[in-house]
Short mmCIF file of C-alpha atoms in Angstrom, two decimals:
data_model
loop_
_atom_site.label_atom_id
_atom_site.label_comp_id
_atom_site.label_asym_id
_atom_site.label_seq_id
_atom_site.Cartn_x
_atom_site.Cartn_y
_atom_site.Cartn_z
CA TYR B 1 0.00 0.00 0.00
CA TYR B 2 2.80 2.42 0.83
CA LYS B 3 4.43 1.98 -2.58
CA ARG B 4 1.12 2.51 -4.26
CA LYS B 5 0.47 5.72 -2.37
CA SER B 6 3.99 6.95 -3.09
CA SER B 7 3.57 6.13 -6.78
CA SER B 8 0.30 8.05 -6.89
CA SER B 9 1.96 11.05 -5.28
CA SER B 10 4.76 10.86 -7.84
CA ASN B 11 2.25 10.69 -10.68
CA ASN B 12 0.44 13.78 -9.39
CA ASN B 13 3.75 15.59 -9.22
CA ASN B 14 4.56 14.56 -12.80
CA ASN B 15 1.07 15.61 -13.91
CA GLY B 16 1.62 18.98 -12.26
CA ILE B 17 4.89 19.42 -14.14
CA VAL B 18 3.26 18.47 -17.44
CA LEU B 19 0.34 20.84 -16.82
CA SER B 20 2.78 23.62 -15.99
CA LEU B 21 4.56 23.02 -19.30
CA LEU B 22 1.23 22.94 -21.11
CA GLN B 23 0.30 26.28 -19.58
CA ASP B 24 3.59 27.74 -20.83
CA ALA B 25 2.82 26.36 -24.29
CA ALA B 26 -0.71 27.80 -24.12
CA ARG B 27 0.67 31.25 -23.27
CA ALA B 28 2.96 31.08 -26.31
CA LEU B 29 0.08 29.85 -28.45
CA GLU B 30 -2.15 32.66 -27.21
CA TRP B 31 0.46 35.14 -28.41
CA LEU B 32 0.58 33.52 -31.88
CA GLU B 33 -3.17 33.21 -32.37
CA SER B 34 -5.57 35.72 -33.82
CA PRO B 35 -7.47 37.70 -31.16
CA ASP B 36 -10.67 35.70 -31.71
CA ARG B 37 -8.96 32.34 -31.40
CA ALA B 38 -6.82 33.47 -28.46
CA GLU B 39 -9.93 34.09 -26.36
CA SER B 40 -10.63 30.37 -25.91
CA THR B 41 -6.97 29.75 -25.06
CA ARG B 42 -7.16 32.48 -22.41
CA GLN B 43 -10.29 30.84 -20.99
CA TRP B 44 -8.49 27.48 -20.84
CA LEU B 45 -5.56 29.10 -18.99
CA GLN B 46 -7.90 30.77 -16.50
CA GLN B 47 -9.73 27.51 -15.93
CA ARG B 48 -6.44 25.66 -15.33
CA GLN B 49 -5.29 28.29 -12.84
CA GLN B 50 -8.57 28.07 -10.91
CA GLN B 51 -8.44 24.27 -10.78
CA ARG B 52 -4.82 23.72 -9.75
CA GLN B 53 -5.75 20.88 -7.39
CA GLN B 54 -7.00 18.73 -10.30
CA GLU B 55 -3.87 17.23 -11.74
CA ASP B 56 -5.03 13.74 -12.67
CA ARG B 57 -4.17 12.00 -15.92
CA HIS B 58 -7.56 12.78 -17.47
CA VAL B 59 -6.99 16.51 -17.08
CA VAL B 60 -3.49 16.18 -18.52
CA THR B 61 -4.71 14.09 -21.46
CA SER B 62 -7.63 16.36 -22.31
CA SER B 63 -5.35 19.41 -22.01
CA ILE B 64 -2.83 17.91 -24.42
CA LEU B 65 -5.55 17.07 -26.93
CA TYR B 66 -7.13 20.51 -26.65
CA LEU B 67 -3.86 22.35 -27.14
CA HIS B 68 -2.92 20.05 -30.02
CA TYR B 69 -6.21 20.98 -31.69
CA LYS B 70 -5.54 24.69 -31.08
CA VAL B 71 -2.05 24.39 -32.58
CA SER B 72 -3.47 22.72 -35.69
CA LEU B 73 -5.97 25.59 -36.07
CA CYS B 74 -3.14 28.10 -35.72
CA ARG B 75 -1.16 26.23 -38.37
CA GLU B 76 -4.14 26.35 -40.74
CA ASP B 77 -4.45 30.09 -40.17
CA VAL B 78 -0.76 30.58 -40.99
CA ASP B 79 -1.08 28.47 -44.15
CA SER B 80 -4.18 30.38 -45.22
CA PHE B 81 -2.47 33.71 -44.63
CA ARG B 82 0.58 32.65 -46.64
CA PHE B 83 -1.61 31.39 -49.47
CA GLN B 84 -3.58 34.63 -49.62
CA HIS B 85 -0.56 36.91 -49.43
CA GLU B 86 2.09 34.93 -51.33
CA TYR B 87 0.44 32.61 -53.84
CA VAL B 88 -2.77 34.39 -54.83
CA PRO B 89 -0.92 37.45 -56.19
CA ILE B 90 1.31 35.16 -58.28
CA ILE B 91 -1.70 33.24 -59.57
CA LEU B 92 -3.53 36.45 -60.42
CA ALA B 93 -0.48 37.91 -62.16
CA ARG B 94 0.67 34.80 -64.03
CA GLY B 95 -2.21 32.33 -63.82
CA LYS B 96 -3.25 32.48 -67.47
CA GLU B 97 0.34 32.12 -68.65
CA LEU B 98 1.00 29.21 -66.28
CA GLU B 99 -2.19 27.44 -67.36
CA GLN B 100 -1.31 27.87 -71.06
CA THR B 101 2.19 26.53 -70.45
CA TYR B 102 0.79 23.52 -68.61
CA PHE B 103 -1.74 22.88 -71.40
CA ARG B 104 0.90 23.09 -74.14
CA ALA B 105 3.28 20.83 -72.23
CA LYS B 106 0.56 18.22 -71.77
CA TYR B 107 -1.19 18.38 -75.16
CA GLY B 108 1.30 20.01 -77.51
CA ASN B 109 1.11 23.19 -79.55
CA ASN B 110 -0.12 21.96 -82.96
CA ASN B 111 -2.99 23.62 -84.80
CA ASN B 112 -4.75 20.55 -86.15
CA THR B 113 -8.43 19.67 -85.68
CA ASN B 114 -7.64 17.12 -82.96
CA ASN B 115 -6.45 19.98 -80.70
CA THR B 116 -9.96 21.47 -80.70
CA TYR B 117 -11.29 18.25 -79.18
CA ILE B 118 -8.42 18.13 -76.68
CA HIS B 119 -8.98 21.77 -75.74
CA SER B 120 -12.73 21.33 -75.15
CA THR B 121 -12.05 18.18 -73.08
CA TYR B 122 -9.44 20.05 -71.02
CA VAL B 123 -11.74 23.03 -70.39
CA GLU B 124 -14.51 20.73 -69.19
CA LYS B 125 -12.21 19.30 -66.52
#
């Protein structure tokens, strides 16, 4: 029984360390997120600070999963921002030229009647 109780105490201590690290990660994430998304991270941090005594494995596991989800949302926001500000201007500026180059590379640049069929088939796709 003594070993079991000692092991449980050690697990709670480890859980407390993990939750402390997760709170540090959440603070960093809150700084990276957009203001709207950061609000739920702030609420999670406040909840964790109010419930310090709950350091069981279920709290640790759900916290890890929640923060993992929040990080994936942040990553999607970064990817979306990069797409809108880096790739869309290129596509708008050179999209027609790139599409024509791709078409010619795939189907050739001959002016025979077969190309009309190929072109209409390509446009439908």
